[in-house]
Amino acid sequence: MKRCKHNNLKVTPQRIAIYKKLIELKNHPSADAMFQTVRRDFPNISFDTVNRTLLTFSEIGIVDVIEGHGRQRRFDPDISCHHHFHCVKCKEIIDFYSAEYDNLEIPENIKKKFTVLSKRVVLNGICDKCTE
Amino acid sequence: MKRCKHNNLKVTPQRIAIYKKLIELKNHPSADAMFQTVRRDFPNISFDTVNRTLLTFSEIGIVDVIEGHGRQRRFDPDISCHHHFHCVKCKEIIDFYSAEYDNLEIPENIKKKFTVLSKRVVLNGICDKCTE
DNA sequence: TGACAAACAAGAGTTGCTCCTATCTAATAG
DNA sequence: CTATTAGATAGGAGCAACTCTTGTTTGTCA
Ligand SMILES: [Mn+2]
Ligand SMILES: [Mn+2]
Ligand SMILES: [Zn+2]
Ligand SMILES: [Zn+2]
């Protein structure tokens, strides 16, 4: 919660509860998934607070809002450089790691024109569970 | 429209109008953006028809539904292998091309477990227009 | 121990699809 | 060339996932 104070944000019980759930998660939850999880320990919390807090956290770099193919925004508690496999059937987003991908060079013409903040390789396909 | 017949889909004036707009577009329209464009030539068309047709086209491989960070689904009339730069400010998605990226190998552990249908490098950052 | 800016809960409002139904039409058979 | 009909469309209701508003509460600092 140092990160909160550092950004002039108050340290509230709601923020602490959401943060704790976030760091123990290993998947890519939607705002509603986080809400359902957090409300088990904090029955009076509102969806709006969870959603707003996740967006606040993404602004101060605690979570990432990641690319998706569905209508729900997906958050990623793992903010290190890694890559994603999207299953087109079950919509799950699966992490994978590759030094080769991490070290990809940004093309010159892009570097000249734009400011690149992050890069990621996104694979689409069918996961092992959906193949049967 | 051969593609339609080949997939047992009727060739309707609406589908022709949407298809024509699609192939002349060079950006990544949302369903609503397509609706607004197509209705100029076809004032009586409904949003639902445009949206449904875009999804139908994506099923038969005429367009791609691409990864996004917002709430609107984005379509891509360019179905060849290429890569995307997402501007986090104006939300524009800009194409770029790189032989190096096209030739990326899929990691062994992914290839073993999953069926990969497409790959793309996604860069996030700030575009030239938003930098001023 | 106040004062107060910031954050919260609850619920209304908005956006962007998605579904439903009556009507229409492209394709095929006669 | 017409009749038939499965499939497609328009218009509108319905729904999911946020997003905003308002009145109340609370963490922080003096
Ligand atoms: Mn991840
Ligand atoms: Mn593209
Ligand atoms: Zn799957
Ligand atoms: Zn921009």
mmCIF file of C-alpha atoms (C1' of nucleotides) and ligand atoms in Angstrom:
data_model
loop_
_atom_site.group_PDB
_atom_site.id
_atom_site.type_symbol
_atom_site.label_atom_id
_atom_site.label_comp_id
_atom_site.label_asym_id
_atom_site.label_seq_id
_atom_site.Cartn_x
_atom_site.Cartn_y
_atom_site.Cartn_z
ATOM 1 C CA MET A 1 0.000 0.000 0.000
ATOM 2 C CA LYS A 2 3.067 2.227 -0.178
ATOM 3 C CA ARG A 3 2.154 2.582 -3.814
ATOM 4 C CA CYS A 4 -1.160 4.145 -2.755
ATOM 5 C CA LYS A 5 0.346 6.670 -0.399
ATOM 6 C CA HIS A 6 2.967 7.500 -2.982
ATOM 7 C CA ASN A 7 0.166 8.398 -5.390
ATOM 8 C CA ASN A 8 -1.822 10.394 -2.824
ATOM 9 C CA LEU A 9 -4.478 7.739 -2.582
ATOM 10 C CA LYS A 10 -6.098 6.878 0.716
ATOM 11 C CA VAL A 11 -5.531 3.429 2.149
ATOM 12 C CA THR A 12 -9.028 2.060 2.641
ATOM 13 C CA PRO A 13 -10.081 -1.417 3.771
ATOM 14 C CA GLN A 14 -11.710 -1.972 0.367
ATOM 15 C CA ARG A 15 -8.475 -1.223 -1.484
ATOM 16 C CA ILE A 16 -6.513 -3.509 0.840
ATOM 17 C CA ALA A 17 -8.986 -6.356 0.321
ATOM 18 C CA ILE A 18 -8.906 -5.993 -3.464
ATOM 19 C CA TYR A 19 -5.125 -5.765 -3.518
ATOM 20 C CA LYS A 20 -4.737 -8.907 -1.401
ATOM 21 C CA LYS A 21 -7.005 -10.924 -3.706
ATOM 22 C CA LEU A 22 -5.182 -9.611 -6.733
ATOM 23 C CA ILE A 23 -1.698 -10.727 -5.719
ATOM 24 C CA GLU A 24 -2.838 -14.230 -4.883
ATOM 25 C CA LEU A 25 -4.613 -14.672 -8.250
ATOM 26 C CA LYS A 26 -2.901 -16.421 -11.122
ATOM 27 C CA ASN A 27 -5.474 -15.806 -13.837
ATOM 28 C CA HIS A 28 -6.952 -12.837 -15.709
ATOM 29 C CA PRO A 29 -10.125 -11.832 -13.882
ATOM 30 C CA SER A 30 -12.881 -9.563 -15.132
ATOM 31 C CA ALA A 31 -14.206 -6.825 -12.856
ATOM 32 C CA ASP A 32 -17.191 -8.998 -12.008
ATOM 33 C CA ALA A 33 -15.027 -12.034 -11.207
ATOM 34 C CA MET A 34 -13.023 -9.874 -8.786
ATOM 35 C CA PHE A 35 -16.252 -8.530 -7.287
ATOM 36 C CA GLN A 36 -17.608 -12.038 -6.698
ATOM 37 C CA THR A 37 -14.353 -13.114 -5.050
ATOM 38 C CA VAL A 38 -13.816 -10.056 -2.879
ATOM 39 C CA ARG A 39 -17.412 -9.877 -1.643
ATOM 40 C CA ARG A 40 -17.002 -13.272 0.012
ATOM 41 C CA ASP A 41 -14.661 -11.657 2.543
ATOM 42 C CA PHE A 42 -16.280 -8.228 2.331
ATOM 43 C CA PRO A 43 -20.022 -8.769 1.817
ATOM 44 C CA ASN A 44 -20.948 -5.106 1.725
ATOM 45 C CA ILE A 45 -18.598 -3.991 -1.031
ATOM 46 C CA SER A 46 -20.180 -2.684 -4.240
ATOM 47 C CA PHE A 47 -19.344 -3.655 -7.804
ATOM 48 C CA ASP A 48 -18.603 -0.041 -8.557
ATOM 49 C CA THR A 49 -15.906 0.134 -5.902
ATOM 50 C CA VAL A 50 -14.216 -3.012 -7.188
ATOM 51 C CA ASN A 51 -14.305 -1.849 -10.771
ATOM 52 C CA ARG A 52 -13.173 1.670 -9.945
ATOM 53 C CA THR A 53 -10.363 0.391 -7.739
ATOM 54 C CA LEU A 54 -9.111 -1.943 -10.455
ATOM 55 C CA LEU A 55 -8.993 0.985 -12.874
ATOM 56 C CA THR A 56 -7.210 3.093 -10.246
ATOM 57 C CA PHE A 57 -4.692 0.299 -9.695
ATOM 58 C CA SER A 58 -4.090 0.079 -13.419
ATOM 59 C CA GLU A 59 -3.331 3.810 -13.485
ATOM 60 C CA ILE A 60 -0.658 3.477 -10.804
ATOM 61 C CA GLY A 61 0.757 0.316 -12.362
ATOM 62 C CA ILE A 62 -0.387 -2.366 -9.910
ATOM 63 C CA VAL A 63 -2.357 -4.274 -12.574
ATOM 64 C CA ASP A 64 -2.539 -4.229 -16.339
ATOM 65 C CA VAL A 65 -5.641 -3.985 -18.449
ATOM 66 C CA ILE A 66 -4.954 -6.556 -21.124
ATOM 67 C CA GLU A 67 -6.070 -7.080 -24.680
ATOM 68 C CA GLY A 68 -9.207 -9.209 -25.023
ATOM 69 C CA HIS A 69 -11.667 -10.539 -27.575
ATOM 70 C CA GLY A 70 -14.788 -10.430 -25.452
ATOM 71 C CA ARG A 71 -16.905 -7.647 -24.059
ATOM 72 C CA GLN A 72 -15.509 -7.800 -20.547
ATOM 73 C CA ARG A 73 -12.368 -5.933 -19.597
ATOM 74 C CA ARG A 74 -9.691 -8.331 -18.293
ATOM 75 C CA PHE A 75 -7.110 -7.428 -15.672
ATOM 76 C CA ASP A 76 -3.678 -8.970 -15.227
ATOM 77 C CA PRO A 77 -2.007 -8.985 -11.794
ATOM 78 C CA ASP A 78 1.250 -10.103 -13.452
ATOM 79 C CA ILE A 79 2.759 -6.868 -14.723
ATOM 80 C CA SER A 80 6.059 -8.402 -15.827
ATOM 81 C CA CYS A 81 6.785 -8.966 -19.511
ATOM 82 C CA HIS A 82 5.055 -12.120 -20.681
ATOM 83 C CA HIS A 83 2.825 -13.377 -23.451
ATOM 84 C CA HIS A 84 -0.708 -14.663 -23.942
ATOM 85 C CA PHE A 85 -2.454 -17.518 -25.612
ATOM 86 C CA HIS A 86 -6.191 -16.840 -26.125
ATOM 87 C CA CYS A 87 -8.466 -19.838 -26.490
ATOM 88 C CA VAL A 88 -11.111 -18.898 -29.040
ATOM 89 C CA LYS A 89 -13.537 -21.471 -27.592
ATOM 90 C CA CYS A 90 -13.468 -21.093 -23.810
ATOM 91 C CA LYS A 91 -12.054 -17.516 -23.923
ATOM 92 C CA GLU A 92 -9.418 -18.368 -21.342
ATOM 93 C CA ILE A 93 -6.202 -16.352 -21.505
ATOM 94 C CA ILE A 94 -3.133 -18.435 -20.696
ATOM 95 C CA ASP A 95 0.267 -16.977 -19.799
ATOM 96 C CA PHE A 96 3.451 -18.188 -21.381
ATOM 97 C CA TYR A 97 7.043 -17.085 -21.189
ATOM 98 C CA SER A 98 9.655 -16.808 -23.901
ATOM 99 C CA ALA A 99 12.999 -15.047 -23.720
ATOM 100 C CA GLU A 100 13.017 -14.854 -27.516
ATOM 101 C CA TYR A 101 9.708 -12.959 -27.522
ATOM 102 C CA ASP A 102 10.787 -10.718 -24.630
ATOM 103 C CA ASN A 103 13.835 -9.624 -26.585
ATOM 104 C CA LEU A 104 11.997 -8.719 -29.785
ATOM 105 C CA GLU A 105 13.249 -5.471 -31.248
ATOM 106 C CA ILE A 106 10.736 -2.729 -31.975
ATOM 107 C CA PRO A 107 10.915 -1.920 -35.700
ATOM 108 C CA GLU A 108 12.737 1.352 -36.478
ATOM 109 C CA ASN A 109 9.811 3.039 -38.231
ATOM 110 C CA ILE A 110 7.605 2.404 -35.179
ATOM 111 C CA LYS A 111 10.219 3.605 -32.691
ATOM 112 C CA LYS A 112 10.631 6.812 -34.686
ATOM 113 C CA LYS A 113 6.939 7.701 -34.809
ATOM 114 C CA PHE A 114 5.401 6.271 -31.610
ATOM 115 C CA THR A 115 6.211 5.852 -27.934
ATOM 116 C CA VAL A 116 6.027 2.131 -27.149
ATOM 117 C CA LEU A 117 5.073 1.342 -23.544
ATOM 118 C CA SER A 118 4.705 -2.438 -23.748
ATOM 119 C CA LYS A 119 4.839 -5.293 -26.193
ATOM 120 C CA ARG A 120 3.258 -8.704 -26.180
ATOM 121 C CA VAL A 121 2.846 -11.643 -28.502
ATOM 122 C CA VAL A 122 -0.770 -12.783 -28.680
ATOM 123 C CA LEU A 123 -1.514 -16.250 -29.982
ATOM 124 C CA ASN A 124 -5.042 -17.342 -30.827
ATOM 125 C CA GLY A 125 -6.088 -20.931 -30.963
ATOM 126 C CA ILE A 126 -7.713 -23.806 -29.151
ATOM 127 C CA CYS A 127 -6.492 -24.890 -25.726
ATOM 128 C CA ASP A 128 -5.878 -28.450 -24.595
ATOM 129 C CA LYS A 129 -9.125 -28.641 -22.607
ATOM 130 C CA CYS A 130 -11.244 -27.541 -25.575
ATOM 131 C CA THR A 131 -9.592 -30.033 -27.924
ATOM 132 C CA GLU A 132 -10.633 -32.954 -25.639
ATOM 133 C CA MET B 1 -19.589 -12.883 -53.055
ATOM 134 C CA LYS B 2 -18.434 -16.275 -54.277
ATOM 135 C CA ARG B 3 -17.425 -16.848 -50.674
ATOM 136 C CA CYS B 4 -21.068 -16.411 -49.655
ATOM 137 C CA LYS B 5 -22.426 -18.892 -52.177
ATOM 138 C CA HIS B 6 -19.676 -21.309 -51.280
ATOM 139 C CA ASN B 7 -20.893 -21.188 -47.667
ATOM 140 C CA ASN B 8 -24.573 -21.503 -48.583
ATOM 141 C CA LEU B 9 -25.280 -17.889 -47.676
ATOM 142 C CA LYS B 10 -27.650 -15.811 -49.731
ATOM 143 C CA VAL B 11 -26.226 -12.874 -51.622
ATOM 144 C CA THR B 12 -28.294 -9.946 -50.384
ATOM 145 C CA PRO B 13 -27.944 -6.249 -51.234
ATOM 146 C CA GLN B 14 -27.092 -5.572 -47.565
ATOM 147 C CA ARG B 15 -24.233 -8.056 -47.601
ATOM 148 C CA ILE B 16 -22.915 -6.641 -50.842
ATOM 149 C CA ALA B 17 -23.009 -3.094 -49.440
ATOM 150 C CA ILE B 18 -21.209 -4.096 -46.239
ATOM 151 C CA TYR B 19 -18.624 -6.106 -48.153
ATOM 152 C CA LYS B 20 -17.889 -3.224 -50.518
ATOM 153 C CA LYS B 21 -17.329 -0.799 -47.647
ATOM 154 C CA LEU B 22 -15.129 -3.305 -45.861
ATOM 155 C CA ILE B 23 -12.659 -3.840 -48.688
ATOM 156 C CA GLU B 24 -12.203 -0.120 -49.239
ATOM 157 C CA LEU B 25 -11.530 0.519 -45.520
ATOM 158 C CA LYS B 26 -7.983 0.744 -44.245
ATOM 159 C CA ASN B 27 -8.724 0.955 -40.500
ATOM 160 C CA HIS B 28 -10.282 -1.231 -37.807
ATOM 161 C CA PRO B 29 -13.958 -0.293 -37.573
ATOM 162 C CA SER B 30 -16.379 -1.124 -34.786
ATOM 163 C CA ALA B 31 -19.814 -2.467 -35.692
ATOM 164 C CA ASP B 32 -21.276 0.993 -35.098
ATOM 165 C CA ALA B 33 -18.656 2.697 -37.274
ATOM 166 C CA MET B 34 -19.542 0.310 -40.099
ATOM 167 C CA PHE B 35 -23.251 0.933 -39.532
ATOM 168 C CA GLN B 36 -22.760 4.718 -39.746
ATOM 169 C CA THR B 37 -20.774 4.360 -42.975
ATOM 170 C CA VAL B 38 -23.009 1.839 -44.713
ATOM 171 C CA ARG B 39 -26.252 3.619 -43.865
ATOM 172 C CA ARG B 40 -25.142 6.651 -45.887
ATOM 173 C CA ASP B 41 -25.563 4.559 -49.057
ATOM 174 C CA PHE B 42 -28.285 2.344 -47.604
ATOM 175 C CA PRO B 43 -30.410 4.504 -45.279
ATOM 176 C CA ASN B 44 -32.801 1.759 -44.283
ATOM 177 C CA ILE B 45 -30.282 -0.801 -43.048
ATOM 178 C CA SER B 46 -30.424 -1.734 -39.357
ATOM 179 C CA PHE B 47 -27.563 -1.879 -36.880
ATOM 180 C CA ASP B 48 -28.403 -5.495 -36.190
ATOM 181 C CA THR B 49 -27.952 -6.477 -39.818
ATOM 182 C CA VAL B 50 -24.552 -4.790 -39.999
ATOM 183 C CA ASN B 51 -23.364 -6.381 -36.768
ATOM 184 C CA ARG B 52 -24.722 -9.818 -37.638
ATOM 185 C CA THR B 53 -23.225 -9.653 -41.108
ATOM 186 C CA LEU B 54 -19.796 -8.716 -39.750
ATOM 187 C CA LEU B 55 -19.930 -11.712 -37.412
ATOM 188 C CA THR B 56 -21.049 -13.930 -40.293
ATOM 189 C CA PHE B 57 -18.173 -12.622 -42.430
ATOM 190 C CA SER B 58 -15.758 -13.372 -39.603
ATOM 191 C CA GLU B 59 -16.997 -16.946 -39.498
ATOM 192 C CA ILE B 60 -16.324 -17.484 -43.192
ATOM 193 C CA GLY B 61 -12.968 -15.714 -42.999
ATOM 194 C CA ILE B 62 -13.700 -12.432 -44.797
ATOM 195 C CA VAL B 63 -12.794 -10.305 -41.753
ATOM 196 C CA ASP B 64 -11.040 -10.884 -38.474
ATOM 197 C CA VAL B 65 -12.301 -9.947 -35.042
ATOM 198 C CA ILE B 66 -9.199 -8.492 -33.457
ATOM 199 C CA GLU B 67 -7.916 -8.037 -29.921
ATOM 200 C CA GLY B 68 -9.009 -4.791 -28.255
ATOM 201 C CA HIS B 69 -8.779 -2.857 -25.022
ATOM 202 C CA GLY B 70 -12.141 -1.143 -25.152
ATOM 203 C CA ARG B 71 -15.709 -2.275 -24.947
ATOM 204 C CA GLN B 72 -16.403 -2.274 -28.659
ATOM 205 C CA ARG B 73 -15.556 -5.217 -30.835
ATOM 206 C CA ARG B 74 -13.161 -4.249 -33.620
ATOM 207 C CA PHE B 75 -13.068 -5.810 -37.081
ATOM 208 C CA ASP B 76 -10.101 -6.055 -39.427
ATOM 209 C CA PRO B 77 -10.644 -6.297 -43.184
ATOM 210 C CA ASP B 78 -6.952 -7.153 -43.623
ATOM 211 C CA ILE B 79 -6.798 -10.876 -42.909
ATOM 212 C CA SER B 80 -3.137 -11.296 -43.862
ATOM 213 C CA CYS B 81 -0.464 -11.729 -41.182
ATOM 214 C CA HIS B 82 0.421 -8.346 -39.722
ATOM 215 C CA HIS B 83 0.834 -6.612 -36.392
ATOM 216 C CA HIS B 84 -0.836 -3.894 -34.350
ATOM 217 C CA PHE B 85 0.141 -0.816 -32.423
ATOM 218 C CA HIS B 86 -2.612 0.264 -29.976
ATOM 219 C CA CYS B 87 -2.627 3.910 -28.900
ATOM 220 C CA VAL B 88 -3.676 3.955 -25.249
ATOM 221 C CA LYS B 89 -4.928 7.542 -25.587
ATOM 222 C CA CYS B 90 -7.004 7.740 -28.778
ATOM 223 C CA LYS B 91 -7.612 3.934 -28.930
ATOM 224 C CA GLU B 92 -6.621 3.846 -32.583
ATOM 225 C CA ILE B 93 -5.184 0.547 -33.822
ATOM 226 C CA ILE B 94 -2.408 1.018 -36.358
ATOM 227 C CA ASP B 95 -1.128 -1.729 -38.664
ATOM 228 C CA PHE B 96 2.526 -2.433 -39.133
ATOM 229 C CA TYR B 97 4.458 -5.056 -41.004
ATOM 230 C CA SER B 98 7.590 -6.951 -40.038
ATOM 231 C CA ALA B 99 9.034 -10.038 -41.653
ATOM 232 C CA GLU B 100 10.902 -10.756 -38.411
ATOM 233 C CA TYR B 101 7.637 -10.836 -36.459
ATOM 234 C CA ASP B 102 5.855 -12.864 -39.147
ATOM 235 C CA ASN B 103 8.514 -15.558 -38.889
ATOM 236 C CA LEU B 104 8.405 -15.933 -35.106
ATOM 237 C CA GLU B 105 8.520 -19.564 -34.050
ATOM 238 C CA ILE B 106 5.807 -20.848 -31.739
ATOM 239 C CA PRO B 107 7.477 -22.166 -28.552
ATOM 240 C CA GLU B 108 7.629 -25.959 -28.356
ATOM 241 C CA ASN B 109 5.636 -26.266 -25.115
ATOM 242 C CA ILE B 110 2.792 -24.255 -26.669
ATOM 243 C CA LYS B 111 2.826 -26.193 -29.930
ATOM 244 C CA LYS B 112 2.619 -29.448 -27.993
ATOM 245 C CA LYS B 113 -0.367 -28.459 -25.863
ATOM 246 C CA PHE B 114 -2.429 -26.075 -27.988
ATOM 247 C CA THR B 115 -3.559 -25.597 -31.575
ATOM 248 C CA VAL B 116 -2.339 -22.174 -32.681
ATOM 249 C CA LEU B 117 -4.514 -20.525 -35.333
ATOM 250 C CA SER B 118 -2.898 -17.096 -35.552
ATOM 251 C CA LYS B 119 -0.198 -15.016 -33.966
ATOM 252 C CA ARG B 120 0.302 -11.278 -33.655
ATOM 253 C CA VAL B 121 2.611 -8.879 -31.905
ATOM 254 C CA VAL B 122 0.660 -6.188 -30.074
ATOM 255 C CA LEU B 123 2.445 -3.006 -29.053
ATOM 256 C CA ASN B 124 0.852 -0.530 -26.669
ATOM 257 C CA GLY B 125 1.877 3.074 -26.495
ATOM 258 C CA ILE B 126 1.135 6.608 -27.591
ATOM 259 C CA CYS B 127 0.751 7.475 -31.256
ATOM 260 C CA ASP B 128 2.316 10.455 -33.005
ATOM 261 C CA LYS B 129 -0.933 12.444 -33.043
ATOM 262 C CA CYS B 130 -1.467 12.046 -29.293
ATOM 263 C CA THR B 131 2.111 13.063 -28.486
ATOM 264 C CA GLU B 132 1.539 16.465 -30.219
ATOM 265 C "C1'" DT C 1 -10.469 15.421 18.172
ATOM 266 C "C1'" DG C 2 -12.309 17.936 14.553
ATOM 267 C "C1'" DA C 3 -12.465 19.412 9.448
ATOM 268 C "C1'" DC C 4 -12.616 18.028 5.016
ATOM 269 C "C1'" DA C 5 -11.168 16.022 0.729
ATOM 270 C "C1'" DA C 6 -11.460 11.639 -0.894
ATOM 271 C "C1'" DA C 7 -13.760 7.308 -1.209
ATOM 272 C "C1'" DC C 8 -17.827 4.513 -0.665
ATOM 273 C "C1'" DA C 9 -22.690 2.106 -1.511
ATOM 274 C "C1'" DA C 10 -26.714 2.094 -3.907
ATOM 275 C "C1'" DG C 11 -29.008 2.693 -7.670
ATOM 276 C "C1'" DA C 12 -30.054 5.109 -12.061
ATOM 277 C "C1'" DG C 13 -28.243 5.787 -16.677
ATOM 278 C "C1'" DT C 14 -25.568 4.579 -20.851
ATOM 279 C "C1'" DT C 15 -23.306 1.817 -24.276
ATOM 280 C "C1'" DG C 16 -22.867 -1.823 -27.239
ATOM 281 C "C1'" DC C 17 -24.365 -5.509 -28.398
ATOM 282 C "C1'" DT C 18 -28.037 -9.739 -28.759
ATOM 283 C "C1'" DC C 19 -32.502 -11.674 -29.169
ATOM 284 C "C1'" DC C 20 -37.319 -11.750 -30.918
ATOM 285 C "C1'" DT C 21 -40.956 -11.425 -34.270
ATOM 286 C "C1'" DA C 22 -43.323 -10.075 -38.259
ATOM 287 C "C1'" DT C 23 -42.134 -9.157 -42.889
ATOM 288 C "C1'" DC C 24 -39.526 -9.706 -46.982
ATOM 289 C "C1'" DT C 25 -36.627 -11.779 -50.603
ATOM 290 C "C1'" DA C 26 -33.008 -14.689 -53.064
ATOM 291 C "C1'" DA C 27 -32.717 -19.071 -54.764
ATOM 292 C "C1'" DT C 28 -34.642 -23.174 -56.453
ATOM 293 C "C1'" DA C 29 -38.239 -26.141 -58.530
ATOM 294 C "C1'" DG C 30 -42.025 -26.533 -61.566
ATOM 295 C "C1'" DC D 1 -41.881 -17.055 -65.630
ATOM 296 C "C1'" DT D 2 -44.199 -17.891 -61.344
ATOM 297 C "C1'" DA D 3 -44.796 -20.242 -56.840
ATOM 298 C "C1'" DT D 4 -42.602 -21.826 -52.863
ATOM 299 C "C1'" DT D 5 -39.873 -21.406 -48.897
ATOM 300 C "C1'" DA D 6 -35.694 -21.312 -46.160
ATOM 301 C "C1'" DG D 7 -33.082 -17.892 -44.878
ATOM 302 C "C1'" DA D 8 -32.364 -12.819 -44.164
ATOM 303 C "C1'" DT D 9 -33.886 -8.221 -42.666
ATOM 304 C "C1'" DA D 10 -35.958 -4.070 -39.865
ATOM 305 C "C1'" DG D 11 -37.358 -2.480 -35.775
ATOM 306 C "C1'" DG D 12 -37.635 -2.756 -31.286
ATOM 307 C "C1'" DA D 13 -37.238 -5.004 -26.749
ATOM 308 C "C1'" DG D 14 -33.858 -7.123 -23.719
ATOM 309 C "C1'" DC D 15 -29.442 -7.731 -21.555
ATOM 310 C "C1'" DA D 16 -24.538 -7.351 -19.822
ATOM 311 C "C1'" DA D 17 -21.051 -4.602 -18.372
ATOM 312 C "C1'" DC D 18 -19.815 -0.923 -17.215
ATOM 313 C "C1'" DT D 19 -20.199 4.477 -15.766
ATOM 314 C "C1'" DC D 20 -22.192 8.304 -13.469
ATOM 315 C "C1'" DT D 21 -24.819 10.661 -9.676
ATOM 316 C "C1'" DT D 22 -26.004 11.496 -5.057
ATOM 317 C "C1'" DG D 23 -25.978 11.340 -0.325
ATOM 318 C "C1'" DT D 24 -23.121 9.281 3.397
ATOM 319 C "C1'" DT D 25 -18.920 7.658 5.515
ATOM 320 C "C1'" DT D 26 -14.021 7.630 6.483
ATOM 321 C "C1'" DG D 27 -8.811 8.157 6.355
ATOM 322 C "C1'" DT D 28 -5.618 11.780 7.024
ATOM 323 C "C1'" DC D 29 -3.633 15.696 8.909
ATOM 324 C "C1'" DA D 30 -3.642 19.723 11.807
HETATM 325 MN MN MN E 1 -1.010 -12.626 -18.132
HETATM 326 MN MN MN E 2 -4.959 -4.649 -38.826
HETATM 327 ZN ZN ZN E 3 -10.261 -23.433 -24.325
HETATM 328 ZN ZN ZN E 4 -3.339 8.227 -30.294
#
